[in-house]
């Protein structure tokens, strides 16, 4: 490792977030940031640090009764053009905000993890910090998938917190997601003689009608309300402007509540599009919020505030699949993730840091009263 | 002009068609063939030859009562991969066929034009032979459009025959064609929270339903039956597999009978898609068959055989717009135009040549009895 960028974990959470955002780390290009994280943690005697690809895992081993996992991904989606970095602070409707790629998804969360790793030399629970790469791309490149399969013991714990943006409120579980292609077939012909063919786009009318008339379920799971969605996310058909199209494909994304599994979700989609050719292209199960588990209840009690259902799919489902109940909790508004105007209120960075410090038995530093 | 490929106009119609097909002339690349046509006609004392770009026009000027225009385009659509040239003769269900790009659309017709120009030193009507380029591409590149606008006198006549493929039967007039984009707008959102957006693909359901339920007109014009068509030829929508789409566009092609004009066709499309955003992207009027004109009647009588409506759009509409009644008559099955297995029965090449020779007062040569 040469020329590693230095991250000062003793600095304020806002400055640390900005410094992390300013190290570009679009998916697949996380080496510089992973090096910086590894180097920053190397000096901490209370942590054992493991490097696996561009994933860094740091663990306390204090023999506590409980172990919790705090996980966050190092990568971001691509920058805007011109680039929305370096970060800058601007005033917002409710106070100053940090602007730039990653401020929401999710380098604010990564900064909170690093601050906790630095400050919590003797936490009340053992902690595994996971900093992983390639979350914003296909599931097979996601390092949490790889490590969950090759070294699952590193992800074990009684409870996990994924520091994805939730406006520093607890969001439990997540919905599942399934993608299907619903296809019609026809017979090509010259459009001057359409009766010689069979129009596959016209044949797709009932597919769109069923989608337009679909009423999504709203499901209560462990006290949280999950709203489903059945959405066309793409449609494609046509050969040339003078040819009757011989096929038309509607791409459908079903977001399902965690009371059903992937197989049930698939059966529902196949039933909805009965009579059409349906190909499942991708699916991932959801995660129940697990708020009936003692570790989860203790977390919610310590953090306080509103608890709601996570409507998007997140890696909490990977922990759920490993038998580890998990919630989402991190700074930033998820609606601003990936957006050109991605930005995070400074207060949310501070609130997330303080809440987790409180839960894990650390001293509050940022808001400590000045010496008398 | 150097190294001009030599075309022997004294050869048999089949050999001449093969020779012309074997000179590649995909739209925009017609120079070699135009050079060859110009050179082949240069020796004919009864013709005045004009070159305009890659269009060649040759005219008799014998002071006849009538002038007819025989027109055909030199270009073809692209070859297949591997190329469907050079031509080859294979046996077919009803006799030998010439296979290869252009055999149908429309170098058989061009060969017939060249044979007539060669043989008819003293035709019973003055003739204008038009060999033009860029028919298989956008209308603005079509040389018939250009010459009709810059030198319309060259296209004047009492009657025109376009030698596009009709299986050597007379096809009168042509339908018009209009292309429109019918668009829905929505609001993008993450597909995990579809209620935050508005799905533009779902909103397109009524567009497809109206197309699927549409009953096209069948219209009698001057005794010929034109079947209309209203067809989706393309559909497009979607941003990403996890995003609610904010727009969806259906491309529609309306083929209308020549009893209505472009303005009426546009009004009909706008009425059909009332409530949606409609953009007309392209339109071209049809042509009435003109079978009530004396020149047309004389042609039909001389040629004989079945007369039917042309269902596709062809350049007869350009002659119609110049006030010249026109019909389609040429060798080859139009359903095989542009196809990978494009091929023309040798008998149709001979029949088209003989029929036109008969009409224009030439001696039949190909089928002449052998010397006794």
XYZ file of C-alpha atoms in Angstrom:
744
model
C 0.000 0.000 0.000
C 1.570 3.277 -1.085
C 0.227 6.807 -1.029
C -2.816 5.891 1.026
C -5.199 8.788 1.495
C -5.337 9.634 5.204
C -8.723 9.766 6.965
C -8.696 11.490 10.364
C -11.183 9.546 12.486
C -10.791 12.111 15.246
C -12.357 14.807 13.118
C -15.984 15.927 13.246
C -18.567 13.597 11.602
C -19.309 16.239 8.935
C -15.664 16.728 7.997
C -15.114 12.973 7.950
C -18.159 12.406 5.689
C -16.898 15.088 3.291
C -13.406 13.560 3.232
C -14.851 10.108 2.439
C -17.134 11.465 -0.288
C -14.208 13.286 -1.872
C -12.466 9.924 -2.431
C -14.272 8.798 -5.618
C -15.405 5.189 -5.301
C -17.887 4.353 -8.039
C -18.694 0.608 -7.965
C -15.680 -1.413 -9.105
C -13.297 1.395 -8.231
C -13.293 1.213 -4.418
C -9.593 0.306 -3.856
C -8.449 3.785 -2.826
C -11.236 4.167 -0.279
C -10.834 0.595 1.019
C -7.094 1.281 1.480
C -7.890 4.492 3.370
C -10.410 2.741 5.643
C -8.021 -0.129 6.343
C -5.168 2.304 7.122
C -7.365 4.454 9.378
C -8.411 1.419 11.445
C -4.928 -0.126 11.579
C -3.922 1.891 14.629
C -6.884 0.800 16.805
C -5.672 -1.773 19.340
C -9.251 -2.824 20.248
C -9.987 -3.960 16.676
C -8.932 -6.941 14.586
C -8.986 -5.847 10.946
C -9.508 -8.174 7.978
C -9.128 -7.222 4.331
C -10.987 -9.308 1.728
C -10.816 -7.827 -1.781
C -11.987 -4.267 -1.359
C -13.995 -5.158 1.709
C -12.675 -4.250 5.163
C -14.017 -5.924 8.310
C -13.018 -4.770 11.799
C -14.094 -6.598 14.982
C -13.915 -6.151 18.711
C -13.573 -9.348 20.718
C -14.368 -8.384 24.291
C -16.412 -11.446 25.250
C -19.659 -9.464 25.457
C -23.007 -11.333 25.637
C -24.132 -9.916 22.323
C -22.467 -9.184 18.995
C -23.930 -6.617 16.611
C -22.952 -5.999 13.008
C -22.786 -2.446 11.625
C -22.571 -2.617 7.846
C -22.228 -0.105 5.044
C -21.059 -0.083 1.451
C -18.125 1.936 0.153
C -19.292 2.368 -3.452
C -21.507 5.002 -5.032
C -23.378 5.261 -8.299
C -21.555 7.277 -10.990
C -20.992 10.992 -10.588
C -23.035 13.524 -12.531
C -21.544 15.357 -15.510
C -20.056 17.803 -14.566
C -19.138 15.864 -11.389
C -21.128 16.544 -8.202
C -17.924 16.404 -6.181
C -16.020 17.697 -4.265
C -18.623 18.096 -1.557
C -19.798 21.520 -0.468
C -21.946 22.783 2.393
C -24.975 24.895 1.505
C -27.794 26.212 3.610
C -31.043 24.282 3.319
C -34.628 24.815 4.535
C -33.864 23.190 7.886
C -30.208 24.033 8.311
C -26.925 23.425 6.485
C -26.611 20.448 4.129
C -23.633 18.565 2.701
C -24.030 18.262 -1.098
C -22.421 15.740 -3.411
C -22.373 12.130 -4.623
C -22.413 9.707 -1.705
C -23.548 12.165 0.949
C -26.827 10.180 1.191
C -25.999 6.780 -0.293
C -24.138 6.091 1.925
C -20.896 7.688 2.942
C -22.557 9.505 5.825
C -23.282 6.019 7.207
C -19.708 4.898 6.521
C -18.413 7.958 8.383
C -20.657 7.105 11.356
C -19.282 3.528 11.331
C -15.697 4.845 11.335
C -16.397 7.316 14.129
C -17.930 4.516 16.250
C -14.969 2.226 15.520
C -12.651 5.013 16.672
C -14.556 6.108 19.778
C -15.917 2.800 21.138
C -12.838 1.221 22.671
C -15.029 -0.631 25.198
C -18.552 -0.919 23.780
C -21.334 -2.647 25.732
C -21.728 -5.209 22.907
C -19.108 -6.742 20.661
C -19.212 -5.068 17.266
C -18.366 -6.222 13.749
C -17.876 -3.291 11.374
C -18.336 -4.287 7.715
C -17.249 -1.907 4.926
C -18.043 -3.614 1.633
C -17.897 -2.916 -2.092
C -20.113 -3.273 -5.178
C -23.513 -2.781 -3.602
C -24.814 -0.528 -6.397
C -24.410 -3.195 -9.093
C -25.630 -6.716 -9.850
C -26.093 -8.985 -6.830
C -23.366 -11.381 -7.992
C -20.720 -8.636 -7.697
C -21.903 -7.521 -4.241
C -19.220 -8.433 -1.677
C -21.785 -9.084 1.014
C -23.059 -11.912 -1.209
C -19.514 -13.241 -1.634
C -18.520 -13.061 2.025
C -21.888 -14.421 3.146
C -21.062 -17.439 1.058
C -17.267 -17.829 1.583
C -16.836 -16.593 5.188
C -20.334 -16.385 6.720
C -18.854 -16.465 10.249
C -17.601 -12.900 9.685
C -21.196 -11.688 9.331
C -22.596 -13.564 12.336
C -24.276 -11.612 15.076
C -27.389 -11.228 17.196
C -28.516 -8.185 15.278
C -27.368 -6.078 12.359
C -27.765 -2.426 11.506
C -27.346 -1.461 7.870
C -26.454 2.216 7.738
C -28.365 2.914 4.511
C -30.137 6.296 4.507
C -33.359 6.431 6.545
C -33.298 10.091 7.664
C -31.794 8.711 10.916
C -35.049 6.904 11.734
C -35.394 3.152 12.197
C -36.744 1.366 9.122
C -37.414 -2.305 9.673
C -36.977 -5.182 7.231
C -37.442 -4.671 3.527
C -39.698 -5.714 0.682
C -38.651 -8.348 -1.815
C -38.201 -7.615 -5.493
C -38.893 -9.753 -8.546
C -38.401 -8.865 -12.180
C -40.245 -10.618 -14.999
C -40.477 -10.229 -18.741
C -43.968 -10.690 -20.116
C -43.827 -11.298 -23.852
C -46.272 -11.497 -26.731
C -45.443 -13.096 -30.072
C -46.823 -12.202 -33.486
C -45.980 -12.568 -37.146
C -43.961 -9.939 -39.019
C -45.371 -8.482 -42.244
C -45.175 -5.267 -44.231
C -47.279 -2.576 -42.524
C -48.932 -1.868 -45.889
C -50.463 -5.367 -45.622
C -51.012 -5.810 -41.863
C -53.516 -8.613 -42.457
C -50.595 -10.787 -43.588
C -49.117 -10.608 -40.073
C -50.124 -10.537 -36.435
C -49.315 -7.465 -34.368
C -47.464 -8.386 -31.148
C -47.716 -4.843 -29.748
C -51.511 -4.819 -30.126
C -51.506 -8.202 -28.378
C -49.803 -6.578 -25.355
C -52.845 -4.384 -24.619
C -54.219 -6.750 -21.917
C -50.815 -6.837 -20.179
C -50.850 -3.064 -19.729
C -54.543 -3.090 -18.798
C -53.936 -5.667 -16.057
C -51.077 -3.534 -14.709
C -53.108 -0.322 -14.868
C -56.035 -1.962 -13.028
C -53.897 -3.814 -10.457
C -54.515 -2.990 -6.799
C -51.352 -3.540 -4.760
C -51.593 -5.097 -1.297
C -50.794 -3.189 1.861
C -49.574 -5.685 4.440
C -48.889 -5.408 8.151
C -45.831 -7.449 9.199
C -44.732 -7.328 12.833
C -46.613 -4.043 13.195
C -45.050 -2.305 10.190
C -46.989 -1.501 7.010
C -45.464 -2.620 3.695
C -46.986 -1.258 0.465
C -46.520 -3.514 -2.517
C -46.053 -2.381 -6.122
C -46.527 -4.039 -9.514
C -44.952 -1.785 -12.123
C -44.004 -1.902 -15.753
C -40.435 -0.568 -15.784
C -39.823 -1.047 -19.505
C -41.518 -1.964 -22.764
C -39.982 -2.799 -26.078
C -41.284 -3.874 -29.454
C -40.900 -3.156 -33.144
C -38.576 -4.010 -36.007
C -38.854 -1.074 -38.394
C -41.333 1.709 -39.082
C -42.917 -0.258 -41.940
C -43.041 -3.704 -40.341
C -45.722 -5.352 -38.192
C -43.836 -6.264 -34.981
C -43.404 -9.945 -34.197
C -42.743 -9.564 -30.489
C -43.298 -7.177 -27.604
C -41.821 -7.460 -24.130
C -43.024 -5.714 -21.000
C -40.546 -5.676 -18.097
C -42.377 -5.835 -14.806
C -41.007 -5.219 -11.320
C -42.987 -6.694 -8.414
C -42.055 -5.360 -4.989
C -43.599 -7.696 -2.454
C -44.165 -7.525 1.298
C -41.938 -9.788 3.446
C -44.905 -11.952 4.477
C -44.395 -13.942 1.245
C -41.289 -15.514 -0.221
C -39.822 -15.456 -3.735
C -41.706 -18.575 -4.836
C -45.054 -17.097 -3.781
C -44.157 -13.826 -5.496
C -43.370 -15.682 -8.719
C -46.628 -17.631 -8.552
C -48.553 -14.386 -8.100
C -46.898 -12.793 -11.153
C -47.534 -15.883 -13.266
C -51.171 -15.885 -12.217
C -51.590 -12.185 -12.971
C -50.207 -12.657 -16.494
C -51.907 -15.963 -17.108
C -52.016 -16.688 -20.835
C -48.770 -14.828 -21.576
C -45.155 -15.967 -21.797
C -43.531 -15.020 -18.458
C -39.789 -15.214 -17.774
C -38.453 -14.420 -14.294
C -35.194 -12.520 -14.820
C -34.226 -11.653 -11.258
C -35.573 -11.969 -7.761
C -34.533 -11.359 -4.171
C -36.561 -12.123 -1.082
C -37.512 -9.462 1.413
C -36.785 -9.373 5.141
C -39.265 -9.349 7.979
C -38.499 -6.487 10.362
C -37.647 -8.929 13.165
C -38.936 -6.453 15.731
C -40.082 -9.370 17.883
C -36.447 -10.260 18.679
C -34.935 -8.971 21.965
C -31.857 -7.490 20.248
C -34.068 -5.528 17.855
C -36.330 -4.315 20.650
C -33.346 -3.098 22.675
C -32.078 -1.208 19.637
C -35.411 0.492 18.976
C -35.730 1.440 22.627
C -32.238 2.943 22.762
C -32.553 4.867 19.492
C -36.088 6.090 20.014
C -38.160 7.881 17.397
C -40.564 6.606 14.776
C -40.165 3.052 13.421
C -41.476 2.365 9.916
C -41.285 -0.246 7.170
C -38.450 -0.072 4.633
C -40.134 0.125 1.243
C -37.031 -0.378 -0.911
C -34.960 -3.555 -1.096
C -31.713 -3.390 0.869
C -28.979 -5.710 2.028
C -30.857 -6.280 5.302
C -32.374 -9.151 3.310
C -28.907 -10.760 3.051
C -28.535 -10.651 6.851
C -32.070 -11.940 7.206
C -31.146 -14.871 4.940
C -28.188 -15.605 7.259
C -30.579 -15.639 10.239
C -29.483 -12.240 11.549
C -32.356 -9.801 12.202
C -31.466 -6.431 10.723
C -32.786 -2.913 10.419
C -31.883 0.090 8.293
C -30.739 3.180 10.139
C -28.609 5.927 8.673
C -28.375 9.615 7.815
C -29.868 11.031 4.602
C -33.209 10.979 2.807
C -33.459 7.797 0.693
C -35.514 9.705 -1.891
C -32.364 11.713 -2.683
C -30.157 8.645 -3.224
C -28.693 8.514 -6.750
C -30.160 11.906 -7.549
C -28.245 14.755 -9.146
C -29.048 16.910 -6.121
C -27.978 14.307 -3.524
C -27.455 16.077 -0.195
C -27.687 15.364 3.524
C -28.560 17.686 6.429
C -25.575 17.998 8.789
C -27.963 17.468 11.732
C -28.830 13.958 10.499
C -25.144 12.985 10.383
C -24.753 14.131 13.975
C -28.043 12.550 15.116
C -27.157 9.144 13.658
C -23.719 9.200 15.255
C -25.121 10.190 18.664
C -27.946 7.661 18.633
C -25.667 4.732 17.878
C -23.070 5.903 20.414
C -25.850 6.033 23.016
C -26.985 2.491 22.174
C -23.477 1.042 22.248
C -22.471 2.684 25.517
C -20.106 5.348 24.261
C -19.683 8.876 25.532
C -21.399 11.588 23.551
C -18.605 13.806 22.279
C -19.939 16.078 19.565
C -22.680 17.545 21.710
C -20.744 17.389 24.992
C -21.031 20.480 27.111
C -17.977 22.738 26.882
C -15.552 22.537 29.865
C -16.723 24.792 32.639
C -15.835 8.013 -66.601
C -13.215 5.291 -66.389
C -13.557 1.547 -66.004
C -17.284 1.590 -66.557
C -18.874 -1.838 -66.155
C -20.308 -2.846 -69.527
C -23.969 -3.891 -69.739
C -24.929 -5.717 -72.946
C -28.469 -4.542 -73.728
C -28.629 -7.075 -76.569
C -28.486 -9.974 -74.148
C -31.439 -11.933 -72.823
C -33.585 -10.238 -70.143
C -32.501 -12.843 -67.562
C -28.784 -12.369 -68.229
C -29.200 -8.605 -68.182
C -31.084 -8.703 -64.859
C -28.341 -10.871 -63.344
C -25.618 -8.519 -64.626
C -27.404 -5.500 -63.114
C -27.956 -7.238 -59.774
C -24.277 -8.187 -59.653
C -23.330 -4.491 -59.655
C -23.887 -3.685 -55.948
C -25.895 -0.486 -55.551
C -27.163 -0.136 -52.004
C -28.802 3.278 -51.512
C -26.170 6.033 -51.602
C -23.749 3.859 -53.550
C -25.378 3.838 -57.005
C -22.577 5.597 -58.978
C -21.158 2.444 -60.582
C -24.558 1.268 -61.799
C -25.607 4.755 -62.932
C -22.344 4.979 -64.924
C -23.052 1.590 -66.510
C -26.631 2.560 -67.444
C -25.494 5.889 -68.884
C -22.740 4.195 -70.919
C -25.068 1.460 -72.201
C -27.578 4.038 -73.487
C -24.946 6.385 -74.941
C -24.832 4.519 -78.245
C -28.599 4.747 -78.938
C -29.183 7.402 -81.584
C -32.946 7.502 -80.870
C -32.422 8.601 -77.256
C -31.334 11.859 -75.623
C -29.637 10.965 -72.354
C -29.444 13.248 -69.319
C -27.385 12.602 -66.172
C -28.418 14.285 -62.921
C -26.466 13.063 -59.893
C -26.828 9.315 -60.004
C -30.079 9.517 -61.922
C -30.116 8.796 -65.667
C -32.998 9.930 -67.879
C -33.276 8.901 -71.529
C -35.991 10.243 -73.872
C -37.261 9.665 -77.379
C -38.541 12.763 -79.155
C -40.483 11.459 -82.136
C -43.419 13.868 -81.976
C -45.871 11.148 -80.959
C -49.346 12.139 -79.631
C -48.636 10.651 -76.229
C -45.635 10.509 -73.921
C -45.293 7.788 -71.304
C -42.796 7.601 -68.467
C -41.226 4.272 -67.492
C -39.514 4.667 -64.116
C -37.447 2.460 -61.855
C -34.937 2.901 -59.070
C -31.320 1.725 -59.211
C -30.770 1.198 -55.494
C -31.405 -1.804 -53.300
C -31.640 -2.366 -49.566
C -28.435 -3.726 -47.977
C -27.215 -7.224 -48.776
C -27.575 -10.061 -46.311
C -24.592 -11.330 -44.336
C -23.072 -13.378 -45.946
C -24.041 -11.441 -49.101
C -26.960 -12.728 -51.221
C -25.010 -11.894 -54.385
C -23.813 -12.794 -56.988
C -27.123 -13.940 -58.391
C -27.774 -17.583 -59.093
C -30.522 -19.483 -60.895
C -32.298 -22.236 -58.967
C -35.318 -24.306 -59.793
C -38.524 -23.215 -58.087
C -42.017 -24.656 -57.727
C -43.153 -23.058 -60.998
C -39.899 -23.020 -62.953
C -36.426 -21.522 -62.618
C -35.899 -18.451 -60.430
C -33.157 -15.826 -60.238
C -32.021 -15.461 -56.599
C -30.273 -12.499 -55.008
C -30.602 -8.953 -53.706
C -32.436 -6.744 -56.202
C -33.928 -9.536 -58.309
C -37.372 -8.432 -57.071
C -36.889 -4.860 -55.848
C -36.319 -3.877 -58.601
C -33.510 -4.653 -60.959
C -35.730 -6.961 -62.998
C -37.778 -3.848 -63.732
C -34.629 -1.848 -64.529
C -33.516 -4.584 -66.940
C -36.912 -4.438 -68.660
C -36.559 -0.645 -69.006
C -33.094 -1.045 -70.560
C -34.271 -3.760 -72.956
C -37.166 -1.512 -74.093
C -34.818 1.463 -74.511
C -32.578 -0.733 -76.664
C -35.272 -2.410 -78.770
C -37.816 0.383 -79.273
C -36.148 2.600 -81.850
C -39.539 3.728 -83.129
C -42.145 3.222 -80.372
C -45.799 4.128 -80.888
C -45.599 6.632 -78.018
C -42.758 8.889 -76.972
C -41.045 7.409 -73.942
C -39.123 8.905 -71.022
C -37.001 6.296 -69.229
C -36.139 7.322 -65.661
C -33.451 5.415 -63.711
C -33.215 7.051 -60.282
C -31.372 6.581 -57.005
C -32.116 6.562 -53.273
C -35.640 5.160 -53.314
C -35.077 2.798 -50.366
C -34.251 5.616 -47.930
C -35.873 8.779 -46.534
C -38.077 10.707 -48.982
C -35.778 13.755 -48.895
C -32.912 11.718 -50.415
C -35.121 10.175 -53.147
C -34.034 11.584 -56.519
C -37.569 11.472 -57.871
C -38.435 13.995 -55.142
C -35.470 16.163 -56.139
C -36.060 16.059 -59.890
C -39.818 16.506 -59.443
C -38.949 19.749 -57.689
C -35.934 21.015 -59.717
C -36.744 19.744 -63.237
C -40.398 18.620 -63.198
C -40.576 18.874 -67.019
C -38.394 15.762 -67.243
C -41.102 13.724 -65.509
C -44.025 15.057 -67.554
C -46.163 12.616 -69.471
C -49.694 11.388 -70.138
C -49.146 8.235 -68.129
C -46.425 6.622 -66.054
C -45.544 3.039 -65.336
C -43.439 2.387 -62.243
C -41.704 -0.949 -62.718
C -41.872 -1.925 -59.044
C -42.604 -5.634 -58.483
C -46.250 -6.652 -59.011
C -45.758 -10.236 -60.273
C -46.122 -8.698 -63.782
C -49.755 -7.791 -63.086
C -51.168 -4.267 -63.142
C -51.528 -2.715 -59.683
C -53.251 0.653 -59.682
C -52.550 3.664 -57.494
C -51.279 3.220 -53.955
C -52.338 3.838 -50.383
C -51.000 6.768 -48.410
C -48.890 6.317 -45.296
C -48.705 8.371 -42.131
C -46.535 7.807 -39.101
C -47.366 9.208 -35.692
C -45.914 8.972 -32.233
C -48.495 8.676 -29.482
C -46.938 9.493 -26.136
C -47.909 9.276 -22.503
C -46.136 11.194 -19.740
C -45.687 10.168 -16.133
C -43.510 10.944 -13.155
C -40.330 8.956 -12.449
C -39.868 7.393 -9.021
C -38.115 4.416 -7.458
C -40.052 1.235 -8.256
C -39.918 0.322 -4.536
C -42.197 3.340 -3.981
C -44.363 3.458 -7.118
C -46.972 5.620 -5.390
C -44.442 8.477 -5.468
C -44.570 8.465 -9.281
C -46.963 7.952 -12.173
C -46.413 5.049 -14.527
C -46.367 6.199 -18.168
C -46.346 2.623 -19.514
C -49.502 1.739 -17.572
C -51.031 4.925 -18.975
C -50.433 3.588 -22.506
C -52.907 0.713 -22.020
C -55.797 2.548 -23.743
C -53.582 3.337 -26.758
C -52.913 -0.356 -27.349
C -56.546 -1.255 -26.640
C -57.764 1.248 -29.238
C -55.329 -0.219 -31.781
C -56.316 -3.800 -30.959
C -60.031 -2.979 -31.306
C -59.669 -0.820 -34.436
C -61.555 -1.950 -37.543
C -59.765 -0.772 -40.691
C -61.790 0.501 -43.660
C -61.956 -1.322 -46.979
C -62.543 1.270 -49.675
C -63.442 0.980 -53.347
C -61.667 3.635 -55.430
C -62.200 3.611 -59.208
C -63.206 -0.036 -58.966
C -60.165 -1.215 -56.962
C -60.356 -2.293 -53.318
C -57.910 -0.695 -50.879
C -57.583 -2.225 -47.404
C -56.457 0.221 -44.756
C -54.292 -0.598 -41.763
C -53.656 1.070 -38.374
C -50.659 -0.609 -36.793
C -48.312 -0.083 -33.894
C -44.860 -0.540 -35.437
C -42.871 0.260 -32.302
C -43.196 0.912 -28.592
C -40.648 2.251 -26.195
C -40.615 3.165 -22.541
C -38.547 2.759 -19.397
C -35.501 4.287 -17.747
C -34.053 1.506 -15.608
C -35.283 -1.733 -14.093
C -35.928 -0.044 -10.740
C -37.512 3.184 -11.949
C -41.160 4.042 -12.690
C -41.058 5.197 -16.331
C -41.867 8.838 -17.031
C -42.775 8.414 -20.693
C -43.926 5.802 -23.182
C -44.171 6.250 -26.934
C -46.148 4.110 -29.351
C -45.176 4.507 -33.030
C -48.213 4.065 -35.229
C -48.321 3.611 -38.996
C -51.635 4.434 -40.693
C -51.944 3.177 -44.274
C -54.928 4.974 -45.794
C -56.940 4.483 -48.965
C -56.413 7.105 -51.701
C -59.945 8.470 -51.281
C -58.617 10.669 -48.460
C -55.652 13.025 -48.341
C -52.881 13.470 -45.779
C -54.798 16.109 -43.805
C -57.831 13.830 -43.450
C -55.555 10.937 -42.451
C -53.939 13.095 -39.763
C -57.329 14.214 -38.450
C -58.442 10.585 -38.233
C -55.333 9.574 -36.238
C -55.711 12.533 -33.890
C -59.358 11.634 -33.325
C -58.520 7.972 -32.664
C -55.938 8.942 -30.032
C -57.954 11.791 -28.578
C -56.650 12.645 -25.119
C -53.054 11.644 -25.910
C -50.059 13.610 -27.173
C -49.830 12.893 -30.929
C -46.882 13.933 -33.115
C -46.988 13.303 -36.861
C -43.470 12.255 -37.859
C -43.922 11.451 -41.532
C -46.644 11.279 -44.120
C -47.113 10.769 -47.832
C -50.374 10.877 -49.736
C -51.627 7.941 -51.738
C -52.504 7.880 -55.421
C -55.864 7.124 -56.965
C -55.498 4.417 -59.607
C -56.482 6.849 -62.375
C -58.084 4.017 -64.305
C -60.673 6.466 -65.602
C -58.027 8.169 -67.774
C -57.737 7.135 -71.464
C -53.977 6.539 -71.287
C -54.472 4.202 -68.303
C -57.307 2.337 -69.983
C -55.219 1.793 -73.120
C -52.391 0.427 -71.006
C -54.627 -2.001 -69.121
C -56.190 -3.180 -72.361
C -52.804 -3.799 -74.003
C -51.271 -5.555 -71.004
C -54.307 -7.635 -70.114
C -54.572 -9.721 -66.987
C -55.937 -8.961 -63.553
C -55.903 -5.360 -62.254
C -55.772 -4.842 -58.507
C -55.116 -2.144 -55.927
C -51.520 -1.515 -54.804
C -51.548 -1.961 -51.038
C -48.054 -0.617 -50.339
C -46.912 2.963 -50.846
C -44.826 3.502 -53.985
C -43.465 6.390 -56.020
C -46.614 6.322 -58.201
C -47.815 8.816 -55.604
C -45.048 11.230 -56.703
C -46.259 11.044 -60.297
C -49.838 11.416 -59.088
C -48.788 14.586 -57.233
C -47.328 15.916 -60.533
C -50.666 15.222 -62.247
C -49.444 12.131 -64.113
C -51.624 9.022 -63.646
C -49.449 6.059 -62.859
C -49.624 2.337 -62.249
C -47.222 -0.245 -60.851
C -46.225 -3.038 -63.190
C -43.076 -5.113 -62.901
C -41.634 -8.588 -62.407
C -41.257 -10.154 -58.966
C -43.463 -10.851 -55.953
C -43.572 -7.718 -53.740
C -43.847 -9.947 -50.660
C -40.260 -11.087 -51.354
C -38.866 -7.534 -51.589
C -36.133 -6.866 -48.980
C -36.277 -10.486 -47.845
C -33.246 -12.701 -47.359
C -34.694 -15.142 -49.906
C -35.443 -12.474 -52.534
C -35.931 -14.229 -55.905
C -37.838 -13.766 -59.149
C -39.238 -16.379 -61.567
C -37.534 -16.057 -64.956
C -40.952 -16.279 -66.606
C -42.062 -13.038 -64.924
C -39.023 -11.190 -66.278
C -39.882 -12.374 -69.786
C -43.616 -11.707 -69.384
C -43.073 -8.131 -68.196
C -40.699 -7.410 -71.083
C -43.078 -8.881 -73.665
C -46.178 -7.126 -72.308
C -44.580 -3.695 -72.408
C -43.073 -4.310 -75.831
C -46.553 -5.251 -77.064
C -48.058 -2.060 -75.623
C -45.367 0.200 -77.054
C -45.401 -1.313 -80.525
C -42.168 -3.258 -80.532
C -41.517 -6.646 -82.053
C -41.515 -9.592 -79.708
C -37.981 -10.973 -79.842
C -37.454 -13.346 -76.968
C -40.324 -15.612 -77.869
C -39.970 -15.249 -81.678
C -40.211 -18.459 -83.584
C -36.856 -19.836 -84.702
C -35.940 -19.206 -88.372
C -37.470 -21.874 -90.619
